[in-house]
Amino acid sequence: MKQFWQAFSVQKRVIFALILRETRTRYGKTRLGHLWALFEPMAHMLIFVAIFSAMGRSSPLGGSVGLLILTGLFPFSLFSNLATQLMNAVSANRVLLSYPHVMPFDVMAARTILEVLTQVTVFTFVLFILYANQLWDLQIDQLLDLIFVILIGSGLGVGVGLINSVLAFKFPSYVQTFGLIQRPLYFMSGIFFVVGYMSTDIQAAFYYNPLAHLIEWFRSAFYVGYDSTFLDKQYLLNVTLVVLFLGLLLQRLVRHKIRQEQ
Amino acid sequence: MIEFQNVSKAYALGSGKKVLLDKVSFRFEKGLNIGILGVNGAGKSTALRLIAGSEAADKGSILREGSFSWPLGFTAGFNSSLSGAENLRFICRIYAANIPKVLEEVADFSELGDALYEPVLTYSTGMKARLAFALSMSIQFDVYLVDEIMGVGDRLFQKKCQEAFVEKSKTSSIIMVSHNMTTIRDYSDVVLLLSDGQVHIYDDVEKAIAVYEK
């Protein structure tokens, strides 16, 4: 038991050190750099929100079109950033693995924590920008459900990220391939429209995309009075669990190899 | 204390497998300085990495008592876009060392001056090695694992390193890989000779060197 706590405290220390290091390397050294870290994903969201608002499109869910985009873009980027960040976690931190304390798992845990915190902060910030411009009325239908969906989205992103990291290790060209797979997903997950309001044919075509369910669930929890007819919670939960399990299994199979490869 | 129990380690090469350790067992008690000898490719550095825990054995188990350093080599795991000081902070954090104290000691020992706050990518090889050496000496370990680090920098710095090492060996033990017989003679109580996947342990350093040089 004592050994377990010792190992746990080392791991905690390592992950914390990695998070600090990651913020440094990724966001630069200046204090402004830390702001930029939040500003960059925020700009991404704000630009889309601004374009769609300017086009005068209306939201099928009521409220502003900005809010519609935001509630689609946030769960999507949470997933996609985690999947990409974990894919590259080991190769970007290779030199650190020569320290016996630092395990591939720690590097990925640090990136997960940092990414989820960044995305949630950015989302909250943009929400309040919308509020300040009377584009959001401060209402959230079910906050607990919303937090749960954020956890599911993170789980899905981590699972795919774990699998990605093994694939990228075995086949280096996979990194580009995943980028290519992701692009169509961006347009086919219901960020810019509401899958629940599409015809049954279109819904059937979207059914197997877990991200479409993720976004629908997020919006159902966010919008008062919206309950998606498309959403299959059980399907999303199953996919998330399978992907997480597979990711952890693959990681376990290659864990020694991944460390020693120079 | 370090103990290997039936440890095997092989690397996959393009054509087949290269066996570095084949069911190797040994045990060394605390306080013994060990020199590791072997021809190039015999697996000296791998053995050191196994001792450190930077790499896992394919089979068998490795038991350690006390704190072991990372394998100190010419290039530690430095991030080149971060400054020397930032790299130092990271390493202090993972080993729970006191950052201001280590920073002061490293600044003093490495003589890097303001360069300590410049990105590591602007460093020369010698500067990097000086930082690596100073850093490892400033963090307290029971066992220091050294991979050919002696002979870093100019004469003056080498002398300083040797003095620091002698000082360290009073309180900690050293396990080192070196091609330099003088270094092995100076620091080892026991020699571990690696050849063809087996280890031979010599209590008599001179004898080990004689066998190795044959």
Short mmCIF file of N, CA and C in Angstrom, two decimals, chain A residues 133-230:
data_model
loop_
_atom_site.label_atom_id
_atom_site.label_comp_id
_atom_site.label_asym_id
_atom_site.label_seq_id
_atom_site.Cartn_x
_atom_site.Cartn_y
_atom_site.Cartn_z
N ASN A 133 -23.53 40.24 -25.72
CA ASN A 133 -24.12 40.81 -26.94
C ASN A 133 -25.58 40.40 -27.12
N GLN A 134 -26.21 40.04 -26.04
CA GLN A 134 -27.61 39.61 -26.04
C GLN A 134 -27.88 38.45 -27.01
N LEU A 135 -26.90 37.58 -27.17
CA LEU A 135 -27.10 36.43 -28.06
C LEU A 135 -27.33 35.15 -27.26
N TRP A 136 -27.30 35.29 -25.94
CA TRP A 136 -27.59 34.13 -25.08
C TRP A 136 -28.27 34.67 -23.83
N ASP A 137 -29.31 33.96 -23.35
CA ASP A 137 -30.09 34.48 -22.22
C ASP A 137 -29.71 33.84 -20.89
N LEU A 138 -28.51 33.28 -20.82
CA LEU A 138 -28.00 32.67 -19.58
C LEU A 138 -28.70 31.36 -19.21
N GLN A 139 -29.55 30.86 -20.10
CA GLN A 139 -30.27 29.63 -19.75
C GLN A 139 -29.55 28.38 -20.23
N ILE A 140 -29.43 27.42 -19.30
CA ILE A 140 -28.98 26.08 -19.68
C ILE A 140 -30.01 25.12 -19.15
N ASP A 141 -30.49 24.22 -20.03
CA ASP A 141 -31.59 23.35 -19.65
C ASP A 141 -31.17 22.43 -18.50
N GLN A 142 -30.14 21.61 -18.74
CA GLN A 142 -29.73 20.67 -17.68
C GLN A 142 -28.22 20.67 -17.55
N LEU A 143 -27.77 21.40 -16.55
CA LEU A 143 -26.33 21.60 -16.39
C LEU A 143 -25.59 20.28 -16.11
N LEU A 144 -26.18 19.44 -15.24
CA LEU A 144 -25.52 18.17 -14.90
C LEU A 144 -25.37 17.28 -16.12
N ASP A 145 -26.45 17.24 -16.91
CA ASP A 145 -26.42 16.44 -18.13
C ASP A 145 -25.34 16.98 -19.08
N LEU A 146 -25.23 18.30 -19.12
CA LEU A 146 -24.25 18.96 -19.98
C LEU A 146 -22.83 18.56 -19.58
N ILE A 147 -22.59 18.58 -18.27
CA ILE A 147 -21.27 18.20 -17.77
C ILE A 147 -20.99 16.73 -18.11
N PHE A 148 -22.02 15.93 -18.00
CA PHE A 148 -21.87 14.51 -18.33
C PHE A 148 -21.49 14.34 -19.80
N VAL A 149 -22.14 15.11 -20.68
CA VAL A 149 -21.82 15.02 -22.11
C VAL A 149 -20.38 15.46 -22.37
N ILE A 150 -19.92 16.47 -21.63
CA ILE A 150 -18.53 16.91 -21.78
C ILE A 150 -17.59 15.76 -21.41
N LEU A 151 -17.95 15.02 -20.36
CA LEU A 151 -17.13 13.87 -19.96
C LEU A 151 -17.13 12.79 -21.04
N ILE A 152 -18.32 12.55 -21.61
CA ILE A 152 -18.42 11.54 -22.67
C ILE A 152 -17.56 11.97 -23.87
N GLY A 153 -17.68 13.23 -24.26
CA GLY A 153 -16.90 13.74 -25.39
C GLY A 153 -15.41 13.61 -25.12
N SER A 154 -15.01 13.91 -23.88
CA SER A 154 -13.59 13.77 -23.53
C SER A 154 -13.18 12.31 -23.59
N GLY A 155 -14.05 11.43 -23.09
CA GLY A 155 -13.76 9.99 -23.11
C GLY A 155 -13.58 9.48 -24.53
N LEU A 156 -14.46 9.93 -25.41
CA LEU A 156 -14.38 9.52 -26.81
C LEU A 156 -13.07 10.03 -27.44
N GLY A 157 -12.76 11.30 -27.15
CA GLY A 157 -11.53 11.89 -27.69
C GLY A 157 -10.29 11.18 -27.16
N VAL A 158 -10.29 10.87 -25.86
CA VAL A 158 -9.13 10.18 -25.27
C VAL A 158 -9.00 8.78 -25.87
N GLY A 159 -10.14 8.07 -26.00
CA GLY A 159 -10.11 6.72 -26.56
C GLY A 159 -9.52 6.71 -27.96
N VAL A 160 -10.06 7.59 -28.82
CA VAL A 160 -9.55 7.66 -30.19
C VAL A 160 -8.08 8.12 -30.17
N GLY A 161 -7.76 9.05 -29.26
CA GLY A 161 -6.38 9.52 -29.15
C GLY A 161 -5.41 8.41 -28.78
N LEU A 162 -5.84 7.54 -27.86
CA LEU A 162 -4.99 6.41 -27.44
C LEU A 162 -4.74 5.47 -28.62
N ILE A 163 -5.81 5.20 -29.37
CA ILE A 163 -5.68 4.33 -30.55
C ILE A 163 -4.77 5.02 -31.57
N ASN A 164 -5.04 6.31 -31.80
CA ASN A 164 -4.24 7.08 -32.75
C ASN A 164 -2.76 7.04 -32.42
N SER A 165 -2.45 7.14 -31.13
CA SER A 165 -1.05 7.22 -30.75
C SER A 165 -0.33 5.91 -31.09
N VAL A 166 -1.03 4.79 -30.94
CA VAL A 166 -0.43 3.50 -31.31
C VAL A 166 -0.30 3.38 -32.83
N LEU A 167 -1.36 3.79 -33.54
CA LEU A 167 -1.31 3.73 -35.01
C LEU A 167 -0.20 4.62 -35.55
N ALA A 168 -0.07 5.81 -34.98
CA ALA A 168 0.96 6.75 -35.45
C ALA A 168 2.36 6.20 -35.16
N PHE A 169 2.46 5.42 -34.08
CA PHE A 169 3.74 4.82 -33.72
C PHE A 169 4.10 3.71 -34.70
N LYS A 170 3.10 2.92 -35.08
CA LYS A 170 3.34 1.80 -36.00
C LYS A 170 3.45 2.29 -37.45
N PHE A 171 2.59 3.22 -37.82
CA PHE A 171 2.58 3.73 -39.20
C PHE A 171 2.67 5.25 -39.16
N PRO A 172 3.89 5.80 -39.29
CA PRO A 172 4.04 7.25 -39.14
C PRO A 172 3.15 8.08 -40.08
N SER A 173 2.81 7.54 -41.24
CA SER A 173 1.99 8.33 -42.17
C SER A 173 0.54 8.44 -41.70
N TYR A 174 0.20 7.70 -40.66
CA TYR A 174 -1.17 7.76 -40.15
C TYR A 174 -1.54 9.17 -39.66
N VAL A 175 -0.53 9.91 -39.20
CA VAL A 175 -0.79 11.25 -38.68
C VAL A 175 -1.50 12.11 -39.72
N GLN A 176 -1.01 12.06 -40.95
CA GLN A 176 -1.65 12.83 -42.02
C GLN A 176 -3.02 12.24 -42.37
N THR A 177 -3.07 10.90 -42.37
CA THR A 177 -4.33 10.23 -42.71
C THR A 177 -5.44 10.66 -41.76
N PHE A 178 -5.12 10.73 -40.49
CA PHE A 178 -6.14 11.10 -39.52
C PHE A 178 -6.63 12.53 -39.78
N GLY A 179 -5.71 13.40 -40.17
CA GLY A 179 -6.09 14.76 -40.53
C GLY A 179 -7.11 14.77 -41.67
N LEU A 180 -6.89 13.88 -42.63
CA LEU A 180 -7.79 13.78 -43.78
C LEU A 180 -9.16 13.23 -43.38
N ILE A 181 -9.15 12.24 -42.47
CA ILE A 181 -10.43 11.65 -42.04
C ILE A 181 -11.26 12.70 -41.31
N GLN A 182 -10.54 13.53 -40.57
CA GLN A 182 -11.23 14.49 -39.72
C GLN A 182 -11.99 15.56 -40.49
N ARG A 183 -11.44 15.93 -41.64
CA ARG A 183 -12.03 17.07 -42.37
C ARG A 183 -13.50 16.85 -42.75
N PRO A 184 -13.83 15.73 -43.40
CA PRO A 184 -15.26 15.52 -43.69
C PRO A 184 -16.11 15.43 -42.42
N LEU A 185 -15.54 14.88 -41.35
CA LEU A 185 -16.29 14.77 -40.10
C LEU A 185 -16.76 16.14 -39.61
N TYR A 186 -15.91 17.11 -39.89
CA TYR A 186 -16.21 18.48 -39.48
C TYR A 186 -17.55 18.94 -40.05
N PHE A 187 -17.83 18.50 -41.29
CA PHE A 187 -19.07 18.95 -41.94
C PHE A 187 -20.19 17.94 -41.79
N MET A 188 -19.88 16.75 -41.27
CA MET A 188 -20.90 15.71 -41.23
C MET A 188 -21.29 15.31 -39.82
N SER A 189 -21.03 16.21 -38.87
CA SER A 189 -21.37 15.86 -37.49
C SER A 189 -22.46 16.76 -36.93
N GLY A 190 -22.95 17.67 -37.78
CA GLY A 190 -24.05 18.53 -37.33
C GLY A 190 -23.61 19.74 -36.54
N ILE A 191 -22.45 20.28 -36.87
CA ILE A 191 -22.03 21.51 -36.21
C ILE A 191 -22.87 22.68 -36.73
N PHE A 192 -23.07 22.70 -38.05
CA PHE A 192 -23.68 23.86 -38.70
C PHE A 192 -25.18 23.68 -38.97
N PHE A 193 -25.70 22.55 -38.58
CA PHE A 193 -27.14 22.30 -38.74
C PHE A 193 -27.57 21.35 -37.64
N VAL A 194 -28.86 21.13 -37.54
CA VAL A 194 -29.36 20.26 -36.47
C VAL A 194 -29.80 18.93 -37.06
N VAL A 195 -29.07 17.88 -36.74
CA VAL A 195 -29.37 16.57 -37.33
C VAL A 195 -30.80 16.12 -36.97
N GLY A 196 -31.22 16.46 -35.77
CA GLY A 196 -32.55 16.06 -35.31
C GLY A 196 -33.69 16.63 -36.16
N TYR A 197 -33.41 17.68 -36.93
CA TYR A 197 -34.44 18.28 -37.78
C TYR A 197 -34.31 17.86 -39.25
N MET A 198 -33.40 16.95 -39.52
CA MET A 198 -33.23 16.49 -40.90
C MET A 198 -34.24 15.38 -41.20
N SER A 199 -34.36 15.05 -42.50
CA SER A 199 -35.27 13.97 -42.89
C SER A 199 -34.73 12.63 -42.38
N THR A 200 -35.61 11.64 -42.30
CA THR A 200 -35.19 10.35 -41.75
C THR A 200 -34.08 9.71 -42.58
N ASP A 201 -34.09 9.94 -43.90
CA ASP A 201 -33.02 9.39 -44.77
C ASP A 201 -31.67 9.93 -44.35
N ILE A 202 -31.63 11.24 -44.19
CA ILE A 202 -30.36 11.88 -43.82
C ILE A 202 -29.94 11.43 -42.43
N GLN A 203 -30.91 11.36 -41.53
CA GLN A 203 -30.60 10.91 -40.17
C GLN A 203 -30.00 9.51 -40.18
N ALA A 204 -30.54 8.64 -41.03
CA ALA A 204 -30.03 7.27 -41.11
C ALA A 204 -28.58 7.29 -41.56
N ALA A 205 -28.26 8.20 -42.48
CA ALA A 205 -26.88 8.29 -42.98
C ALA A 205 -25.93 8.78 -41.89
N PHE A 206 -26.45 9.59 -40.98
CA PHE A 206 -25.60 10.14 -39.92
C PHE A 206 -25.51 9.22 -38.70
N TYR A 207 -26.36 8.20 -38.70
CA TYR A 207 -26.53 7.43 -37.47
C TYR A 207 -25.23 6.89 -36.87
N TYR A 208 -24.36 6.37 -37.75
CA TYR A 208 -23.17 5.71 -37.21
C TYR A 208 -22.06 6.65 -36.78
N ASN A 209 -22.26 7.94 -37.03
CA ASN A 209 -21.25 8.90 -36.60
C ASN A 209 -21.48 9.28 -35.14
N PRO A 210 -20.62 8.80 -34.25
CA PRO A 210 -20.84 9.08 -32.81
C PRO A 210 -20.80 10.58 -32.51
N LEU A 211 -20.06 11.35 -33.33
CA LEU A 211 -19.95 12.78 -33.08
C LEU A 211 -21.30 13.48 -33.28
N ALA A 212 -22.11 12.97 -34.22
CA ALA A 212 -23.43 13.55 -34.44
C ALA A 212 -24.29 13.36 -33.18
N HIS A 213 -24.15 12.18 -32.56
CA HIS A 213 -24.90 11.94 -31.31
C HIS A 213 -24.37 12.81 -30.18
N LEU A 214 -23.05 12.97 -30.18
CA LEU A 214 -22.43 13.80 -29.13
C LEU A 214 -22.98 15.23 -29.19
N ILE A 215 -22.99 15.78 -30.39
CA ILE A 215 -23.47 17.16 -30.55
C ILE A 215 -24.97 17.26 -30.26
N GLU A 216 -25.73 16.28 -30.72
CA GLU A 216 -27.17 16.29 -30.45
C GLU A 216 -27.46 16.21 -28.95
N TRP A 217 -26.70 15.37 -28.28
CA TRP A 217 -26.89 15.22 -26.83
C TRP A 217 -26.53 16.53 -26.13
N PHE A 218 -25.43 17.12 -26.58
CA PHE A 218 -25.00 18.38 -25.98
C PHE A 218 -26.07 19.45 -26.13
N ARG A 219 -26.62 19.53 -27.35
CA ARG A 219 -27.65 20.56 -27.58
C ARG A 219 -28.94 20.24 -26.83
N SER A 220 -29.29 18.95 -26.72
CA SER A 220 -30.50 18.58 -25.97
C SER A 220 -30.37 19.01 -24.52
N ALA A 221 -29.15 18.87 -23.99
CA ALA A 221 -28.93 19.26 -22.60
C ALA A 221 -28.85 20.77 -22.45
N PHE A 222 -28.40 21.44 -23.51
CA PHE A 222 -28.20 22.88 -23.41
C PHE A 222 -29.49 23.67 -23.63
N TYR A 223 -30.21 23.31 -24.71
CA TYR A 223 -31.38 24.11 -25.08
C TYR A 223 -32.62 23.71 -24.31
N VAL A 224 -33.27 24.68 -23.75
CA VAL A 224 -34.56 24.43 -23.09
C VAL A 224 -35.57 24.08 -24.18
N GLY A 225 -36.25 22.97 -24.00
CA GLY A 225 -37.31 22.61 -24.93
C GLY A 225 -36.85 21.88 -26.18
N TYR A 226 -35.56 21.53 -26.27
CA TYR A 226 -35.15 20.72 -27.41
C TYR A 226 -34.82 19.31 -26.96
N ASP A 227 -35.52 18.34 -27.53
CA ASP A 227 -35.19 16.95 -27.28
C ASP A 227 -35.03 16.29 -28.64
N SER A 228 -33.82 15.82 -28.90
CA SER A 228 -33.51 15.29 -30.22
C SER A 228 -34.22 13.96 -30.47
N THR A 229 -34.79 13.83 -31.66
CA THR A 229 -35.41 12.56 -32.04
C THR A 229 -34.35 11.61 -32.61
N PHE A 230 -33.21 12.18 -32.94
CA PHE A 230 -32.13 11.41 -33.56
C PHE A 230 -31.26 10.71 -32.52
#
